[in-house]
mmCIF file of C-alpha atoms in Angstrom:
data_model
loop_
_atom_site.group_PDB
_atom_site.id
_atom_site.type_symbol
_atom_site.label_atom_id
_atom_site.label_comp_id
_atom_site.label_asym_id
_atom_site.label_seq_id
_atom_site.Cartn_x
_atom_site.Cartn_y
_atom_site.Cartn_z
ATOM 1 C CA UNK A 1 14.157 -16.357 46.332
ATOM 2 C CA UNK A 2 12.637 -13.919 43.749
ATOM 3 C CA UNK A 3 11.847 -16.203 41.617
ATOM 4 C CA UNK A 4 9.893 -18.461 44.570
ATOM 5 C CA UNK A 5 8.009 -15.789 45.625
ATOM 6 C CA UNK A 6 7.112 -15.041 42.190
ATOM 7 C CA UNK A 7 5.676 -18.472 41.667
ATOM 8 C CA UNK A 8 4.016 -18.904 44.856
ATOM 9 C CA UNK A 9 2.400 -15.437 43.795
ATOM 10 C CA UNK A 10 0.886 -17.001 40.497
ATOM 11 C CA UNK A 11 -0.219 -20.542 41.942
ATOM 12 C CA UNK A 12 -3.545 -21.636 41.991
ATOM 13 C CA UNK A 13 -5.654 -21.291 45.188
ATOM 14 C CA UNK A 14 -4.759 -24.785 47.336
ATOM 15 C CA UNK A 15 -7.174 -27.481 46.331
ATOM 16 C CA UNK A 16 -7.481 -26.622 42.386
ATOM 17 C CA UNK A 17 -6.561 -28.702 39.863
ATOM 18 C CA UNK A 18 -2.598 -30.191 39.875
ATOM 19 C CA UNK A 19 -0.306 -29.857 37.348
ATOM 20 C CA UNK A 20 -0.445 -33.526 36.079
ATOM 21 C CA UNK A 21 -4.752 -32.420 36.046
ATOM 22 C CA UNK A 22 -4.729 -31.010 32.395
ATOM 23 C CA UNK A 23 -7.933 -31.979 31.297
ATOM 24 C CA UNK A 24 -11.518 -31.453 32.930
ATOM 25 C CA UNK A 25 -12.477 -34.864 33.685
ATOM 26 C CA UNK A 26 -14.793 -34.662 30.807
ATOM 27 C CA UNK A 27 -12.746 -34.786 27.993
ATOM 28 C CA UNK A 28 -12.212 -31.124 27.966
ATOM 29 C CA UNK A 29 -9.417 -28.664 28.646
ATOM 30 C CA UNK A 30 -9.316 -27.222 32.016
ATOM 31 C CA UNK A 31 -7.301 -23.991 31.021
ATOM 32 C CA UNK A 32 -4.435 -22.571 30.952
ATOM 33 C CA UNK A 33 -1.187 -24.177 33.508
ATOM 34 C CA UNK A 34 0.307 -21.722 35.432
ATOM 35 C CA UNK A 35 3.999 -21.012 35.239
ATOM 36 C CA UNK A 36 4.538 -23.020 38.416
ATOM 37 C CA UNK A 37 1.872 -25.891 37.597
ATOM 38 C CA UNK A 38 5.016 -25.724 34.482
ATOM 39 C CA UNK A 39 7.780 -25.932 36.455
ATOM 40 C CA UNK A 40 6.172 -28.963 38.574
ATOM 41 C CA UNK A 41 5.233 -30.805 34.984
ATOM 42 C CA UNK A 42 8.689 -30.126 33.879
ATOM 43 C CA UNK A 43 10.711 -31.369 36.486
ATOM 44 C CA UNK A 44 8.244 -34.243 37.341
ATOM 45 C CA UNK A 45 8.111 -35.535 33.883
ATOM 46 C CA UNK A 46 11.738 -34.544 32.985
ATOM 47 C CA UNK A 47 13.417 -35.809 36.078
ATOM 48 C CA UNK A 48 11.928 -37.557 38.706
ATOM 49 C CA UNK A 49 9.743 -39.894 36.159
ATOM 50 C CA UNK A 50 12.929 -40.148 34.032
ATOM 51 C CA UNK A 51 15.465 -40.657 36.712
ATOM 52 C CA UNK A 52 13.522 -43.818 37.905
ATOM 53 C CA UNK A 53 13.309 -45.185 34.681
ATOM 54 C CA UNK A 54 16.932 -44.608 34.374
ATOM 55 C CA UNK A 55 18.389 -45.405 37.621
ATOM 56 C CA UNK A 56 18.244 -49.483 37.411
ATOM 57 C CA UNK A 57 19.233 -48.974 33.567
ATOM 58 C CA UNK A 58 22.852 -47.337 35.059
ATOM 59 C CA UNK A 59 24.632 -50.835 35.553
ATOM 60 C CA UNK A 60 23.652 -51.854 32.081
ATOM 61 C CA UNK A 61 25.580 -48.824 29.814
ATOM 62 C CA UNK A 62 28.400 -48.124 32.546
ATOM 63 C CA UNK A 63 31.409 -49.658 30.922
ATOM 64 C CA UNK A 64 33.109 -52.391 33.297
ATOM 65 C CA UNK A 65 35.510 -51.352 35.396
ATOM 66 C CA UNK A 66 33.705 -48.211 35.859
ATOM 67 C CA UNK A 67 31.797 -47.386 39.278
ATOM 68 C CA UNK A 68 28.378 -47.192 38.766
ATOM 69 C CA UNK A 69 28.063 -45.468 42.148
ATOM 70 C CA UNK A 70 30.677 -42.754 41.462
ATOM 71 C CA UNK A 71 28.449 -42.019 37.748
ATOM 72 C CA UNK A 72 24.953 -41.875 39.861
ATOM 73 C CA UNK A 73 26.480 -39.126 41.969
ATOM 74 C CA UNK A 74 28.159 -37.186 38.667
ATOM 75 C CA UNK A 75 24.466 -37.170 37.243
ATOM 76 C CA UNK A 76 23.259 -35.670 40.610
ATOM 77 C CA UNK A 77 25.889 -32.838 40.139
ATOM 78 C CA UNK A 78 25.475 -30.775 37.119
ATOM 79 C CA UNK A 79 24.037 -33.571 34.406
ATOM 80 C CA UNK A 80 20.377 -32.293 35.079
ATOM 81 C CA UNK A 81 20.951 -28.588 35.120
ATOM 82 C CA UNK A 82 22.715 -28.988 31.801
ATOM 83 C CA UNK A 83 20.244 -30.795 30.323
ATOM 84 C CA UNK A 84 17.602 -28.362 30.695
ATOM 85 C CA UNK A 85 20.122 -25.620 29.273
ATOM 86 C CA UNK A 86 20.160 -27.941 26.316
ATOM 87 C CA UNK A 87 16.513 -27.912 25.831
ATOM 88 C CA UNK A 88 16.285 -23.889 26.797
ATOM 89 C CA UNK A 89 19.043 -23.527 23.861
ATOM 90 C CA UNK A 90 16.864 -25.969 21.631
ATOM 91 C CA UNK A 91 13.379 -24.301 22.235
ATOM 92 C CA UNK A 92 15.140 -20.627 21.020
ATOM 93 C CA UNK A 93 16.442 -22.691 17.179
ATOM 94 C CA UNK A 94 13.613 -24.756 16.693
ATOM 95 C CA UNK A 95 10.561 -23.903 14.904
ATOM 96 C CA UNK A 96 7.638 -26.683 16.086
ATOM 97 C CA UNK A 97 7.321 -29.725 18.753
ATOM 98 C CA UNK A 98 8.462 -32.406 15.763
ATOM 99 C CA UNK A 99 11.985 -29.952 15.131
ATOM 100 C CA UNK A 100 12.063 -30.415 19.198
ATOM 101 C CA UNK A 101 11.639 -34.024 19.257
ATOM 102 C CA UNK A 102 13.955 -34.687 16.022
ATOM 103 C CA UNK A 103 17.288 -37.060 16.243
ATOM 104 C CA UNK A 104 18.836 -33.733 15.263
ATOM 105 C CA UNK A 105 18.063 -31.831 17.900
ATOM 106 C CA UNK A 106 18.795 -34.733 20.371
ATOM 107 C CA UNK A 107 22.189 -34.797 18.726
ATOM 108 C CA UNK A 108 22.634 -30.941 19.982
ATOM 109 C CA UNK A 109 21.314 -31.840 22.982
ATOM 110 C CA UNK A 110 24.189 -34.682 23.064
ATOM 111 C CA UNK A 111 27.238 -31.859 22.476
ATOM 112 C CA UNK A 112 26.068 -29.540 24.889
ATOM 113 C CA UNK A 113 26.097 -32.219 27.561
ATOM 114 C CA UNK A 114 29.192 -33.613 26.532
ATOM 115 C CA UNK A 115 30.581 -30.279 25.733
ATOM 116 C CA UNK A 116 29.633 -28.711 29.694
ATOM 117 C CA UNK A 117 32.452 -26.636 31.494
ATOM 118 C CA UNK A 118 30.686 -28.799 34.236
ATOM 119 C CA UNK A 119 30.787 -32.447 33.320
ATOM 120 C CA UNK A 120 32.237 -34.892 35.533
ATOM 121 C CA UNK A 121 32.745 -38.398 33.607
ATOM 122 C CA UNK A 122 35.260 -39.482 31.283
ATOM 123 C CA UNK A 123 34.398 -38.939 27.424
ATOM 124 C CA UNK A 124 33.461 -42.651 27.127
ATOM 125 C CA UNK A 125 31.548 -42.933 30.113
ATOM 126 C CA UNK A 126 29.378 -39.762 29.544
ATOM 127 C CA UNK A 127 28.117 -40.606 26.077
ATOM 128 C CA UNK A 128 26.608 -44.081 27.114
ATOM 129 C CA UNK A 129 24.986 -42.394 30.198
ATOM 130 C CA UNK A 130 24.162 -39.192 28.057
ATOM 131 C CA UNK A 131 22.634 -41.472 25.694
ATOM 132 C CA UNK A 132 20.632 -43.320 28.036
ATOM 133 C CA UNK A 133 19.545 -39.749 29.914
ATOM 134 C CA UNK A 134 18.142 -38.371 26.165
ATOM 135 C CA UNK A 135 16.529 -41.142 25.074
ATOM 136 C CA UNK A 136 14.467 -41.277 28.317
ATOM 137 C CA UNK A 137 13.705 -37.668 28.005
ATOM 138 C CA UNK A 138 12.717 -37.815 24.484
ATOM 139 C CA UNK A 139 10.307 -40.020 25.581
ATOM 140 C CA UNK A 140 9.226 -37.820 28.072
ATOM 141 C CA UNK A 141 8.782 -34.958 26.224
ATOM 142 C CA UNK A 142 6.758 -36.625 23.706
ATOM 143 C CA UNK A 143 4.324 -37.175 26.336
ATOM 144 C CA UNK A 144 4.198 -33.652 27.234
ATOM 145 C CA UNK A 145 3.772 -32.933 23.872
ATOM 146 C CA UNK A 146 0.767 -35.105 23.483
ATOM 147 C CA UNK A 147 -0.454 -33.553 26.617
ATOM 148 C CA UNK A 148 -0.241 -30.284 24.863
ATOM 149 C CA UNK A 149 1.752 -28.428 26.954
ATOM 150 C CA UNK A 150 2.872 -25.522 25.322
ATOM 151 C CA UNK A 151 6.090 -26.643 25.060
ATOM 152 C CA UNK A 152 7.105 -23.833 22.674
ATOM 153 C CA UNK A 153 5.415 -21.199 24.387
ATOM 154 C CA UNK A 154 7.769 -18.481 26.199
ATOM 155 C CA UNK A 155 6.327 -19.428 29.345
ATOM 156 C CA UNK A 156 7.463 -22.682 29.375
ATOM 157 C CA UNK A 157 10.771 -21.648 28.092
ATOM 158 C CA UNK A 158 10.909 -19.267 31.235
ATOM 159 C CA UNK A 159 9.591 -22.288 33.062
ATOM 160 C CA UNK A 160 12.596 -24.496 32.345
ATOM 161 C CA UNK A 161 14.962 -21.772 32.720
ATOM 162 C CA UNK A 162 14.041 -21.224 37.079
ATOM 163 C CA UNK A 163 13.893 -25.196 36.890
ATOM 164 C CA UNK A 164 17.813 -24.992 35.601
ATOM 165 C CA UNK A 165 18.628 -22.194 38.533
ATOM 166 C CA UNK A 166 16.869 -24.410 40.980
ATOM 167 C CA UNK A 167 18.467 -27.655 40.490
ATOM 168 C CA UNK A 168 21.776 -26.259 39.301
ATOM 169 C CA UNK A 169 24.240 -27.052 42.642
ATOM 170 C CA UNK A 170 26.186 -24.224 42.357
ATOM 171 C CA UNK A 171 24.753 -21.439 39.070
ATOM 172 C CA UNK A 172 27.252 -18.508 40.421
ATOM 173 C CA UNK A 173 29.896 -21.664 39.175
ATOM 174 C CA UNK A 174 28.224 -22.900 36.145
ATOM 175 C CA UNK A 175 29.088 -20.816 33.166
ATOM 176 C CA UNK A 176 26.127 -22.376 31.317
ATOM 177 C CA UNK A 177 23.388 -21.896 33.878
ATOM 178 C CA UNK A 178 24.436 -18.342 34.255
ATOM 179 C CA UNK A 179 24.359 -17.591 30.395
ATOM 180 C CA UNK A 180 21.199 -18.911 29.452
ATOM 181 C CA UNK A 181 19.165 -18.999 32.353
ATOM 182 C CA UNK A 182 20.289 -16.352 35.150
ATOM 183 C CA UNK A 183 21.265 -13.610 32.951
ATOM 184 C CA UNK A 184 17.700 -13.964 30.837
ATOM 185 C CA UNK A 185 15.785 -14.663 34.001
ATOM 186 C CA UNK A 186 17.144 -11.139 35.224
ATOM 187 C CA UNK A 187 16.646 -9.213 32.154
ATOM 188 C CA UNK A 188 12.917 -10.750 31.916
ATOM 189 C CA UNK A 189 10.432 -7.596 30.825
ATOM 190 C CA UNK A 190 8.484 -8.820 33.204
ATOM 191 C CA UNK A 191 10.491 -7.546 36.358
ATOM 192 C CA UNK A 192 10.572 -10.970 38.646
ATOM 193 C CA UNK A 193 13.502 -10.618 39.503
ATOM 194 C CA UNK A 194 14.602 -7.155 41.988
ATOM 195 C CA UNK A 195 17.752 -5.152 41.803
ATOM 196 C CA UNK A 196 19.156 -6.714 45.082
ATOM 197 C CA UNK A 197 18.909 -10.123 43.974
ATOM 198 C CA UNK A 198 20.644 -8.654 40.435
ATOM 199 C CA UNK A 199 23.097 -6.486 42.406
ATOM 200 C CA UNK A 200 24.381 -10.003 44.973
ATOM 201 C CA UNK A 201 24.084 -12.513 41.640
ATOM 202 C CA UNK A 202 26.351 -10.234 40.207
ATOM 203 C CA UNK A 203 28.842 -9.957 42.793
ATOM 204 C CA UNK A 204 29.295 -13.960 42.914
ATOM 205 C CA UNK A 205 29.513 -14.089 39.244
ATOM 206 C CA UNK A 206 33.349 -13.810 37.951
ATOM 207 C CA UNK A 207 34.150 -10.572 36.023
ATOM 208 C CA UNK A 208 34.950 -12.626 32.703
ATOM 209 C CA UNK A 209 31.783 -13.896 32.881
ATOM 210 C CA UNK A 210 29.819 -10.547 33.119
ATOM 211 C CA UNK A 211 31.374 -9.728 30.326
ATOM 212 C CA UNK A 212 30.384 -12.715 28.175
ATOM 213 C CA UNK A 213 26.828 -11.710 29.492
ATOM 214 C CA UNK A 214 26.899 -8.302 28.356
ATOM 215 C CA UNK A 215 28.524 -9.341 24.684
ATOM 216 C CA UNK A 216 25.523 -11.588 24.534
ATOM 217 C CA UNK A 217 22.504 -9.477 24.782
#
């Protein structure tokens, strides 16, 4: 809820330019996103876009025998939220947009999915639908890229990590969601998030993981 309130408090006035609105009209640059125009561009371009480009491709890479229905609803459990840790995790090694966009980095991308204390589908079903998943999202990042969104900036970074708490199902459950986007998100400078909303997080988060937390930072 903090972190709602503190987007609502840094939107644009209703009736301003959109998120997907990054130029002037003219050719020109019509400043700066805010962090929620961010989050909109992100999840929009990310997901939604990508999801219906991947949706009718799901019959094609499920391996027969396999029910394509039961994979569609593992990738609307935890697939998403995980894949935006991966790029949070990628945006804190990399040093430019081409490191970002490399095969390398889509291959760490790959592990972490595959690798999730949250994934659903057996080994060989999750690396065809994995692969399908990154390749459309590579695709879509490229685009944001040659939008030039910041996509290295911290505010984009802090952008995809309240996109991972808000789509994540269950974060209090997901040991990677909690790590690298709750915990952060908490300990921002900035002070978005209060001490009652750190004191309750805390008390739903499991005592081993706390302590991971605090071994971390």
């Amino acid at each position: 809820m903090d972190i709602t309130d503190y987007l609502a408090r840094g939107a644009r006035p209703e009736g301003s330019a959109g998120a997907a609105e990054m130029s002037d009209g003219a050719g020109g640059q019509a400043g700066p996103l805010s962090e929620l125009d961010q989050v909109v561009l992100l999840a929009r371009s990310t997901m939604a876009d990508t999801w219906r480009k991947i949706e009718p491709e799901l019959d094609r890479v499920v391996p027969t025998g396999v029910d394509a229905g039961l994979v569609r609803r593992e990738m609307a459990s935890h697939i998403w939220c995980d894949l935006l840790i991966a790029i949070v995790r990628l945006l804190q090694r990399v040093q430019d947009a081409v490191d970002l966009l490399s095969e390398k980095s889509k291959g760490f991308a790959k592990r972490v999915l595959l690798d999730s204390s949250k994934k659903g589908l057996r080994r060989h079903v999750a690396e065809a639908v994995v692969d399908l998943l990154l390749g459309k999202v590579w695709s879509a990042l490229r685009g944001l890229v040659a939008v030039k969104l910041p996509i290295l900036g911290p505010g984009v970074l802090r952008a995809i990590r309240m996109l991972a708490v808000f789509t994540c199902p269950a974060p209090e459950e997901h040991r990677e969601v909690h790590r690298h986007a709750v915990v952060p998100l908490m300990n921002d400078a900035r002070g978005i998030i209060s001490d009652d909303v750190k004191a309750h997080v805390l008390a739903l988060v499991p005592r081993l993981w706390r302590r991971d937390a605090a071994n971390a930072e």
